[in-house]
C-alpha atoms as an extended CHARMM CRD file, in Angstrom:
* protein
*
       221  EXT
         1         1  UNK       CA           -179.5010000000      -12.6880000000       19.6760000000  PROA      1               0.0000000000
         2         2  UNK       CA           -183.3270000000      -12.7160000000       20.6480000000  PROA      2               0.0000000000
         3         3  UNK       CA           -183.7830000000      -12.5260000000       16.8190000000  PROA      3               0.0000000000
         4         4  UNK       CA           -181.4700000000      -15.2040000000       15.9850000000  PROA      4               0.0000000000
         5         5  UNK       CA           -183.2000000000      -17.6640000000       18.8330000000  PROA      5               0.0000000000
         6         6  UNK       CA           -186.5810000000      -16.7600000000       17.0930000000  PROA      6               0.0000000000
         7         7  UNK       CA           -185.3300000000      -17.8670000000       13.8930000000  PROA      7               0.0000000000
         8         8  UNK       CA           -183.6640000000      -21.0720000000       15.3230000000  PROA      8               0.0000000000
         9         9  UNK       CA           -186.9210000000      -22.2320000000       16.7300000000  PROA      9               0.0000000000
        10        10  UNK       CA           -188.6840000000      -21.4200000000       13.4100000000  PROA      10              0.0000000000
        11        11  UNK       CA           -186.2240000000      -23.7740000000       11.9600000000  PROA      11              0.0000000000
        12        12  UNK       CA           -186.8990000000      -26.4660000000       14.4680000000  PROA      12              0.0000000000
        13        13  UNK       CA           -190.6020000000      -26.0820000000       13.7300000000  PROA      13              0.0000000000
        14        14  UNK       CA           -189.8990000000      -26.8850000000       10.3780000000  PROA      14              0.0000000000
        15        15  UNK       CA           -188.0050000000      -29.7880000000       10.9400000000  PROA      15              0.0000000000
        16        16  UNK       CA           -190.9070000000      -31.2510000000       13.3410000000  PROA      16              0.0000000000
        17        17  UNK       CA           -193.2140000000      -30.4290000000       10.2940000000  PROA      17              0.0000000000
        18        18  UNK       CA           -191.0140000000      -32.3640000000        7.7970000000  PROA      18              0.0000000000
        19        19  UNK       CA           -190.8740000000      -35.2010000000       10.4030000000  PROA      19              0.0000000000
        20        20  UNK       CA           -194.6290000000      -35.2910000000       10.6800000000  PROA      20              0.0000000000
        21        21  UNK       CA           -194.7550000000      -35.7550000000        7.0800000000  PROA      21              0.0000000000
        22        22  UNK       CA           -192.1170000000      -38.4730000000        7.0790000000  PROA      22              0.0000000000
        23        23  UNK       CA           -194.0840000000      -40.5300000000        9.6720000000  PROA      23              0.0000000000
        24        24  UNK       CA           -197.2240000000      -40.2470000000        7.2330000000  PROA      24              0.0000000000
        25        25  UNK       CA           -195.0280000000      -41.3550000000        4.2970000000  PROA      25              0.0000000000
        26        26  UNK       CA           -193.1860000000      -44.2240000000        5.9790000000  PROA      26              0.0000000000
        27        27  UNK       CA           -196.5180000000      -45.5960000000        7.3610000000  PROA      27              0.0000000000
        28        28  UNK       CA           -198.0650000000      -45.3460000000        3.8380000000  PROA      28              0.0000000000
        29        29  UNK       CA           -195.4230000000      -47.1070000000        2.4370000000  PROA      29              0.0000000000
        30        30  UNK       CA           -195.0730000000      -49.7830000000        5.1010000000  PROA      30              0.0000000000
        31        31  UNK       CA           -198.8300000000      -50.2290000000        4.7750000000  PROA      31              0.0000000000
        32        32  UNK       CA           -198.9130000000      -50.6100000000        0.9050000000  PROA      32              0.0000000000
        33        33  UNK       CA           -196.0590000000      -53.0760000000        1.2590000000  PROA      33              0.0000000000
        34        34  UNK       CA           -197.9530000000      -55.3100000000        3.4560000000  PROA      34              0.0000000000
        35        35  UNK       CA           -201.0760000000      -55.1590000000        1.3950000000  PROA      35              0.0000000000
        36        36  UNK       CA           -199.1050000000      -56.0220000000       -1.7470000000  PROA      36              0.0000000000
        37        37  UNK       CA           -197.4570000000      -58.8310000000       -0.2570000000  PROA      37              0.0000000000
        38        38  UNK       CA           -200.5050000000      -60.3300000000        1.4670000000  PROA      38              0.0000000000
        39        39  UNK       CA           -203.0480000000      -59.4530000000       -1.1480000000  PROA      39              0.0000000000
        40        40  UNK       CA           -204.9850000000      -56.9510000000        1.5580000000  PROA      40              0.0000000000
        41        41  UNK       CA           -207.6650000000      -55.0200000000       -0.5570000000  PROA      41              0.0000000000
        42        42  UNK       CA           -208.8680000000      -53.5180000000        2.6250000000  PROA      42              0.0000000000
        43        43  UNK       CA           -205.4540000000      -52.2160000000        3.6930000000  PROA      43              0.0000000000
        44        44  UNK       CA           -204.6820000000      -51.1980000000        0.1070000000  PROA      44              0.0000000000
        45        45  UNK       CA           -207.8030000000      -48.9430000000        0.4100000000  PROA      45              0.0000000000
        46        46  UNK       CA           -206.9680000000      -47.3860000000        3.3710000000  PROA      46              0.0000000000
        47        47  UNK       CA           -203.2830000000      -46.2380000000        2.0600000000  PROA      47              0.0000000000
        48        48  UNK       CA           -205.1400000000      -44.6300000000       -0.8830000000  PROA      48              0.0000000000
        49        49  UNK       CA           -207.4650000000      -42.8260000000        1.5270000000  PROA      49              0.0000000000
        50        50  UNK       CA           -204.8080000000      -41.5630000000        3.7550000000  PROA      50              0.0000000000
        51        51  UNK       CA           -202.6990000000      -39.8910000000        0.7880000000  PROA      51              0.0000000000
        52        52  UNK       CA           -204.7160000000      -36.7660000000        1.1640000000  PROA      52              0.0000000000
        53        53  UNK       CA           -203.2430000000      -35.9050000000        4.3270000000  PROA      53              0.0000000000
        54        54  UNK       CA           -199.7400000000      -36.4060000000        3.2800000000  PROA      54              0.0000000000
        55        55  UNK       CA           -200.6760000000      -33.9300000000        0.2840000000  PROA      55              0.0000000000
        56        56  UNK       CA           -201.8090000000      -31.3860000000        2.8110000000  PROA      56              0.0000000000
        57        57  UNK       CA           -198.8670000000      -31.4210000000        4.8570000000  PROA      57              0.0000000000
        58        58  UNK       CA           -196.6400000000      -30.9700000000        1.8370000000  PROA      58              0.0000000000
        59        59  UNK       CA           -198.5210000000      -27.8940000000        1.0900000000  PROA      59              0.0000000000
        60        60  UNK       CA           -198.2970000000      -26.5960000000        4.7570000000  PROA      60              0.0000000000
        61        61  UNK       CA           -194.5650000000      -27.1450000000        4.8850000000  PROA      61              0.0000000000
        62        62  UNK       CA           -194.0880000000      -25.4700000000        1.1890000000  PROA      62              0.0000000000
        63        63  UNK       CA           -195.8950000000      -22.4510000000        2.4760000000  PROA      63              0.0000000000
        64        64  UNK       CA           -193.9650000000      -22.2780000000        5.9220000000  PROA      64              0.0000000000
        65        65  UNK       CA           -190.6460000000      -22.5270000000        4.0360000000  PROA      65              0.0000000000
        66        66  UNK       CA           -191.4660000000      -19.9580000000        1.6430000000  PROA      66              0.0000000000
        67        67  UNK       CA           -192.5200000000      -17.7430000000        4.5890000000  PROA      67              0.0000000000
        68        68  UNK       CA           -189.0420000000      -18.1790000000        6.1590000000  PROA      68              0.0000000000
        69        69  UNK       CA           -187.2440000000      -17.5820000000        2.9060000000  PROA      69              0.0000000000
        70        70  UNK       CA           -189.1250000000      -14.4780000000        2.4360000000  PROA      70              0.0000000000
        71        71  UNK       CA           -188.9690000000      -12.7780000000        5.4830000000  PROA      71              0.0000000000
        72        72  UNK       CA           -185.7780000000      -13.8130000000        7.0700000000  PROA      72              0.0000000000
        73        73  UNK       CA           -183.4510000000      -14.0120000000        3.9410000000  PROA      73              0.0000000000
        74        74  UNK       CA           -181.4410000000      -16.8190000000        5.5370000000  PROA      74              0.0000000000
        75        75  UNK       CA           -177.7160000000      -17.4380000000        4.5380000000  PROA      75              0.0000000000
        76        76  UNK       CA           -175.4590000000      -20.5690000000        4.3990000000  PROA      76              0.0000000000
        77        77  UNK       CA           -176.4450000000      -23.6520000000        6.7350000000  PROA      77              0.0000000000
        78        78  UNK       CA           -179.7520000000      -21.7930000000        7.5000000000  PROA      78              0.0000000000
        79        79  UNK       CA           -180.6910000000      -21.4190000000        3.9090000000  PROA      79              0.0000000000
        80        80  UNK       CA           -179.4690000000      -25.2540000000        3.2110000000  PROA      80              0.0000000000
        81        81  UNK       CA           -181.7850000000      -26.2790000000        6.1980000000  PROA      81              0.0000000000
        82        82  UNK       CA           -184.8060000000      -24.7870000000        4.5870000000  PROA      82              0.0000000000
        83        83  UNK       CA           -184.2300000000      -25.6880000000        0.8610000000  PROA      83              0.0000000000
        84        84  UNK       CA           -183.0700000000      -29.1290000000        2.0760000000  PROA      84              0.0000000000
        85        85  UNK       CA           -186.4850000000      -29.4370000000        3.9920000000  PROA      85              0.0000000000
        86        86  UNK       CA           -188.3750000000      -28.3520000000        0.5320000000  PROA      86              0.0000000000
        87        87  UNK       CA           -186.3020000000      -31.1530000000       -1.2180000000  PROA      87              0.0000000000
        88        88  UNK       CA           -187.1590000000      -33.6630000000        1.2780000000  PROA      88              0.0000000000
        89        89  UNK       CA           -190.8460000000      -33.0470000000        1.2250000000  PROA      89              0.0000000000
        90        90  UNK       CA           -190.9620000000      -33.1950000000       -2.6110000000  PROA      90              0.0000000000
        91        91  UNK       CA           -189.5840000000      -36.9150000000       -1.8360000000  PROA      91              0.0000000000
        92        92  UNK       CA           -192.0800000000      -37.7650000000        0.7980000000  PROA      92              0.0000000000
        93        93  UNK       CA           -194.9610000000      -36.5650000000       -1.0830000000  PROA      93              0.0000000000
        94        94  UNK       CA           -193.7800000000      -38.9340000000       -4.0610000000  PROA      94              0.0000000000
        95        95  UNK       CA           -193.1730000000      -41.8340000000       -1.6790000000  PROA      95              0.0000000000
        96        96  UNK       CA           -196.9010000000      -41.2790000000       -0.7900000000  PROA      96              0.0000000000
        97        97  UNK       CA           -197.6910000000      -41.6850000000       -4.4000000000  PROA      97              0.0000000000
        98        98  UNK       CA           -195.8050000000      -44.6620000000       -4.9570000000  PROA      98              0.0000000000
        99        99  UNK       CA           -197.5050000000      -46.1910000000       -1.6940000000  PROA      99              0.0000000000
       100       100  UNK       CA           -200.5270000000      -45.4050000000       -3.4130000000  PROA      100             0.0000000000
       101       101  UNK       CA           -199.3740000000      -46.9940000000       -6.9360000000  PROA      101             0.0000000000
       102       102  UNK       CA           -198.4990000000      -50.2490000000       -4.9170000000  PROA      102             0.0000000000
       103       103  UNK       CA           -201.8420000000      -50.2090000000       -3.1940000000  PROA      103             0.0000000000
       104       104  UNK       CA           -203.6040000000      -50.0380000000       -6.4740000000  PROA      104             0.0000000000
       105       105  UNK       CA           -201.6400000000      -53.0400000000       -7.6210000000  PROA      105             0.0000000000
       106       106  UNK       CA           -202.6040000000      -55.1200000000       -4.4480000000  PROA      106             0.0000000000
       107       107  UNK       CA           -206.2640000000      -54.3050000000       -5.1100000000  PROA      107             0.0000000000
       108       108  UNK       CA           -206.0940000000      -55.8280000000       -8.3810000000  PROA      108             0.0000000000
       109       109  UNK       CA           -203.8320000000      -58.9440000000       -7.3330000000  PROA      109             0.0000000000
       110       110  UNK       CA           -206.2150000000      -59.2240000000       -4.5420000000  PROA      110             0.0000000000
       111       111  UNK       CA           -208.9130000000      -60.2120000000       -7.1170000000  PROA      111             0.0000000000
       112       112  UNK       CA           -206.5640000000      -62.6950000000       -8.6860000000  PROA      112             0.0000000000
       113       113  UNK       CA           -205.3030000000      -66.2170000000       -7.5540000000  PROA      113             0.0000000000
       114       114  UNK       CA           -201.8660000000      -65.7950000000       -5.8110000000  PROA      114             0.0000000000
       115       115  UNK       CA           -198.8680000000      -65.7360000000       -7.6220000000  PROA      115             0.0000000000
       116       116  UNK       CA           -195.7930000000      -68.0120000000       -6.9200000000  PROA      116             0.0000000000
       117       117  UNK       CA           -193.9450000000      -67.3250000000       -3.7350000000  PROA      117             0.0000000000
       118       118  UNK       CA           -191.0950000000      -65.1600000000       -4.8000000000  PROA      118             0.0000000000
       119       119  UNK       CA           -188.6470000000      -64.5240000000       -1.8630000000  PROA      119             0.0000000000
       120       120  UNK       CA           -186.7200000000      -61.6980000000       -3.5920000000  PROA      120             0.0000000000
       121       121  UNK       CA           -189.6910000000      -59.7030000000       -3.8350000000  PROA      121             0.0000000000
       122       122  UNK       CA           -189.8680000000      -59.7620000000        0.0220000000  PROA      122             0.0000000000
       123       123  UNK       CA           -186.0080000000      -58.9030000000        0.2350000000  PROA      123             0.0000000000
       124       124  UNK       CA           -186.4460000000      -55.9070000000       -2.1940000000  PROA      124             0.0000000000
       125       125  UNK       CA           -189.5120000000      -54.8350000000        0.1920000000  PROA      125             0.0000000000
       126       126  UNK       CA           -187.5420000000      -55.3240000000        3.1760000000  PROA      126             0.0000000000
       127       127  UNK       CA           -184.5850000000      -53.2180000000        1.8420000000  PROA      127             0.0000000000
       128       128  UNK       CA           -186.5020000000      -50.2500000000        0.6370000000  PROA      128             0.0000000000
       129       129  UNK       CA           -188.1510000000      -50.2100000000        3.9570000000  PROA      129             0.0000000000
       130       130  UNK       CA           -184.8760000000      -50.2760000000        5.7260000000  PROA      130             0.0000000000
       131       131  UNK       CA           -183.4920000000      -47.6790000000        3.0190000000  PROA      131             0.0000000000
       132       132  UNK       CA           -186.3750000000      -45.1530000000        3.9370000000  PROA      132             0.0000000000
       133       133  UNK       CA           -186.2340000000      -45.6670000000        7.7250000000  PROA      133             0.0000000000
       134       134  UNK       CA           -182.1750000000      -45.1000000000        7.6090000000  PROA      134             0.0000000000
       135       135  UNK       CA           -182.6100000000      -42.1220000000        5.5140000000  PROA      135             0.0000000000
       136       136  UNK       CA           -185.1120000000      -40.5300000000        7.7510000000  PROA      136             0.0000000000
       137       137  UNK       CA           -182.7840000000      -41.1780000000       10.7830000000  PROA      137             0.0000000000
       138       138  UNK       CA           -180.1210000000      -39.6050000000        8.8680000000  PROA      138             0.0000000000
       139       139  UNK       CA           -182.0100000000      -36.4110000000        8.5850000000  PROA      139             0.0000000000
       140       140  UNK       CA           -183.1700000000      -36.4520000000       12.2810000000  PROA      140             0.0000000000
       141       141  UNK       CA           -179.4490000000      -36.6950000000       13.4810000000  PROA      141             0.0000000000
       142       142  UNK       CA           -177.7170000000      -34.9870000000       10.7000000000  PROA      142             0.0000000000
       143       143  UNK       CA           -175.8240000000      -38.4290000000        9.9210000000  PROA      143             0.0000000000
       144       144  UNK       CA           -173.9580000000      -37.9330000000        6.7080000000  PROA      144             0.0000000000
       145       145  UNK       CA           -172.1590000000      -41.2400000000        7.1120000000  PROA      145             0.0000000000
       146       146  UNK       CA           -175.4430000000      -42.9920000000        7.5670000000  PROA      146             0.0000000000
       147       147  UNK       CA           -176.8080000000      -41.1310000000        4.3470000000  PROA      147             0.0000000000
       148       148  UNK       CA           -173.8150000000      -42.3360000000        2.6330000000  PROA      148             0.0000000000
       149       149  UNK       CA           -174.4350000000      -45.9150000000        3.3450000000  PROA      149             0.0000000000
       150       150  UNK       CA           -177.9990000000      -45.7460000000        1.7510000000  PROA      150             0.0000000000
       151       151  UNK       CA           -176.2000000000      -45.7400000000       -1.7260000000  PROA      151             0.0000000000
       152       152  UNK       CA           -174.8740000000      -49.1600000000       -1.3230000000  PROA      152             0.0000000000
       153       153  UNK       CA           -178.3120000000      -50.2230000000       -0.0830000000  PROA      153             0.0000000000
       154       154  UNK       CA           -179.9490000000      -48.7500000000       -3.4880000000  PROA      154             0.0000000000
       155       155  UNK       CA           -177.3930000000      -51.0210000000       -5.6200000000  PROA      155             0.0000000000
       156       156  UNK       CA           -178.8750000000      -53.9170000000       -3.5830000000  PROA      156             0.0000000000
       157       157  UNK       CA           -182.3550000000      -52.8410000000       -4.3460000000  PROA      157             0.0000000000
       158       158  UNK       CA           -181.5490000000      -52.3700000000       -8.1560000000  PROA      158             0.0000000000
       159       159  UNK       CA           -179.7810000000      -55.8260000000       -8.4420000000  PROA      159             0.0000000000
       160       160  UNK       CA           -182.9470000000      -57.2540000000       -6.6810000000  PROA      160             0.0000000000
       161       161  UNK       CA           -185.4060000000      -55.4850000000       -9.1290000000  PROA      161             0.0000000000
       162       162  UNK       CA           -183.6060000000      -56.8260000000      -12.0360000000  PROA      162             0.0000000000
       163       163  UNK       CA           -183.5150000000      -60.4430000000      -10.7260000000  PROA      163             0.0000000000
       164       164  UNK       CA           -187.1990000000      -60.3070000000       -9.8280000000  PROA      164             0.0000000000
       165       165  UNK       CA           -188.0250000000      -58.8180000000      -13.3110000000  PROA      165             0.0000000000
       166       166  UNK       CA           -185.9130000000      -61.7890000000      -14.9690000000  PROA      166             0.0000000000
       167       167  UNK       CA           -187.7970000000      -64.3320000000      -12.8720000000  PROA      167             0.0000000000
       168       168  UNK       CA           -191.2980000000      -62.9880000000      -13.6730000000  PROA      168             0.0000000000
       169       169  UNK       CA           -190.5320000000      -63.0860000000      -17.3090000000  PROA      169             0.0000000000
       170       170  UNK       CA           -189.3650000000      -66.7510000000      -17.1600000000  PROA      170             0.0000000000
       171       171  UNK       CA           -192.5090000000      -67.4000000000      -15.2490000000  PROA      171             0.0000000000
       172       172  UNK       CA           -194.7370000000      -65.8770000000      -17.7030000000  PROA      172             0.0000000000
       173       173  UNK       CA           -192.9690000000      -67.6520000000      -20.4680000000  PROA      173             0.0000000000
       174       174  UNK       CA           -193.4130000000      -71.0580000000      -18.8820000000  PROA      174             0.0000000000
       175       175  UNK       CA           -196.9200000000      -70.4200000000      -17.7690000000  PROA      175             0.0000000000
       176       176  UNK       CA           -199.1180000000      -68.1330000000      -19.9590000000  PROA      176             0.0000000000
       177       177  UNK       CA           -202.0450000000      -67.9000000000      -17.6690000000  PROA      177             0.0000000000
       178       178  UNK       CA           -200.1120000000      -65.6930000000      -15.1250000000  PROA      178             0.0000000000
       179       179  UNK       CA           -199.2640000000      -63.1110000000      -17.5770000000  PROA      179             0.0000000000
       180       180  UNK       CA           -201.3770000000      -60.7740000000      -16.2620000000  PROA      180             0.0000000000
       181       181  UNK       CA           -200.8800000000      -61.1610000000      -12.9580000000  PROA      181             0.0000000000
       182       182  UNK       CA           -197.2130000000      -61.0250000000      -13.7890000000  PROA      182             0.0000000000
       183       183  UNK       CA           -197.4110000000      -57.9740000000      -15.2590000000  PROA      183             0.0000000000
       184       184  UNK       CA           -198.7030000000      -56.2990000000      -12.2560000000  PROA      184             0.0000000000
       185       185  UNK       CA           -196.2550000000      -57.7740000000       -9.9910000000  PROA      185             0.0000000000
       186       186  UNK       CA           -193.3060000000      -56.5880000000      -12.2420000000  PROA      186             0.0000000000
       187       187  UNK       CA           -194.9920000000      -53.0240000000      -12.1370000000  PROA      187             0.0000000000
       188       188  UNK       CA           -195.3970000000      -53.3750000000       -8.4250000000  PROA      188             0.0000000000
       189       189  UNK       CA           -191.4880000000      -54.2210000000       -7.9490000000  PROA      189             0.0000000000
       190       190  UNK       CA           -190.8320000000      -51.0660000000       -9.9330000000  PROA      190             0.0000000000
       191       191  UNK       CA           -192.7930000000      -49.0030000000       -7.2660000000  PROA      191             0.0000000000
       192       192  UNK       CA           -190.6840000000      -50.8390000000       -4.6300000000  PROA      192             0.0000000000
       193       193  UNK       CA           -187.6050000000      -49.6410000000       -6.4140000000  PROA      193             0.0000000000
       194       194  UNK       CA           -188.7180000000      -46.4590000000       -6.7240000000  PROA      194             0.0000000000
       195       195  UNK       CA           -189.1770000000      -46.2240000000       -2.8730000000  PROA      195             0.0000000000
       196       196  UNK       CA           -185.5400000000      -46.8740000000       -2.6880000000  PROA      196             0.0000000000
       197       197  UNK       CA           -184.7470000000      -44.3540000000       -5.0150000000  PROA      197             0.0000000000
       198       198  UNK       CA           -186.8000000000      -41.6590000000       -3.3080000000  PROA      198             0.0000000000
       199       199  UNK       CA           -185.1080000000      -42.5570000000       -0.0030000000  PROA      199             0.0000000000
       200       200  UNK       CA           -181.6530000000      -42.1760000000       -1.6630000000  PROA      200             0.0000000000
       201       201  UNK       CA           -182.7500000000      -38.6530000000       -2.5130000000  PROA      201             0.0000000000
       202       202  UNK       CA           -183.4710000000      -37.8770000000        1.0300000000  PROA      202             0.0000000000
       203       203  UNK       CA           -180.1600000000      -39.3180000000        1.9690000000  PROA      203             0.0000000000
       204       204  UNK       CA           -178.4640000000      -37.0230000000       -0.4560000000  PROA      204             0.0000000000
       205       205  UNK       CA           -180.5020000000      -34.0710000000        0.7430000000  PROA      205             0.0000000000
       206       206  UNK       CA           -178.9440000000      -34.4680000000        4.2050000000  PROA      206             0.0000000000
       207       207  UNK       CA           -175.4900000000      -34.4530000000        2.8310000000  PROA      207             0.0000000000
       208       208  UNK       CA           -176.3500000000      -31.0480000000        1.2620000000  PROA      208             0.0000000000
       209       209  UNK       CA           -177.9360000000      -29.6760000000        4.1890000000  PROA      209             0.0000000000
       210       210  UNK       CA           -175.0190000000      -30.6680000000        6.5880000000  PROA      210             0.0000000000
       211       211  UNK       CA           -172.0420000000      -30.1500000000        4.2340000000  PROA      211             0.0000000000
       212       212  UNK       CA           -173.4650000000      -28.0970000000        1.6180000000  PROA      212             0.0000000000
       213       213  UNK       CA           -172.0550000000      -30.7140000000       -1.2260000000  PROA      213             0.0000000000
       214       214  UNK       CA           -173.7460000000      -32.8280000000       -3.4310000000  PROA      214             0.0000000000
       215       215  UNK       CA           -173.3480000000      -36.6550000000       -3.3370000000  PROA      215             0.0000000000
       216       216  UNK       CA           -175.6980000000      -37.2700000000       -6.4060000000  PROA      216             0.0000000000
       217       217  UNK       CA           -173.3230000000      -38.1010000000       -8.9270000000  PROA      217             0.0000000000
       218       218  UNK       CA           -171.1570000000      -40.3660000000       -6.4470000000  PROA      218             0.0000000000
       219       219  UNK       CA           -174.2810000000      -42.2010000000       -5.1940000000  PROA      219             0.0000000000
       220       220  UNK       CA           -175.7620000000      -42.9310000000       -8.5640000000  PROA      220             0.0000000000
       221       221  UNK       CA           -172.6040000000      -43.8820000000      -10.1050000000  PROA      221             0.0000000000
């Protein structure tokens, strides 16, 4: 009984570590989006500098997870909890990378005249921010139902991305002087879409942890 309690405490510690990393990644994404939408180079630079802390957390969690697997040889839901934490950590690190990528776009665009206002870009940004927030909440609460809802939000993010790309191409055809800025804006939209994809990965992992099943094919159609 005492050994079980000790192991349960280690699993709790693991989840706390993942959530600490999640807070860093989510903050980086929010800052990068703001920097991108507002052409804020200083904020974008802060995102790039802060990525090192996210990478360090990934290493720390990976080492702790491997120690749990090696020393305790967990089974069933305990094993899924550890493996799931590793999967989520990988996606959180990639979210940090996407925040950095978006920050680089923001720095470039801040040196150029503003692009024409595109409300769909803001819609996409808000959609992927909500996806990430809900995916992390699903992880905190082991909420499979909420995790399943992320799939439908991902469809919306994909549709918005396509609409943005079409609008950007039309704008560049109509006004050739914005082509360079338009290309960077399109790449930025792709980074935002990727945030949605990674958030979906987190949601899928929640289902794996709780139920031991994969929703990947159902989620991705």
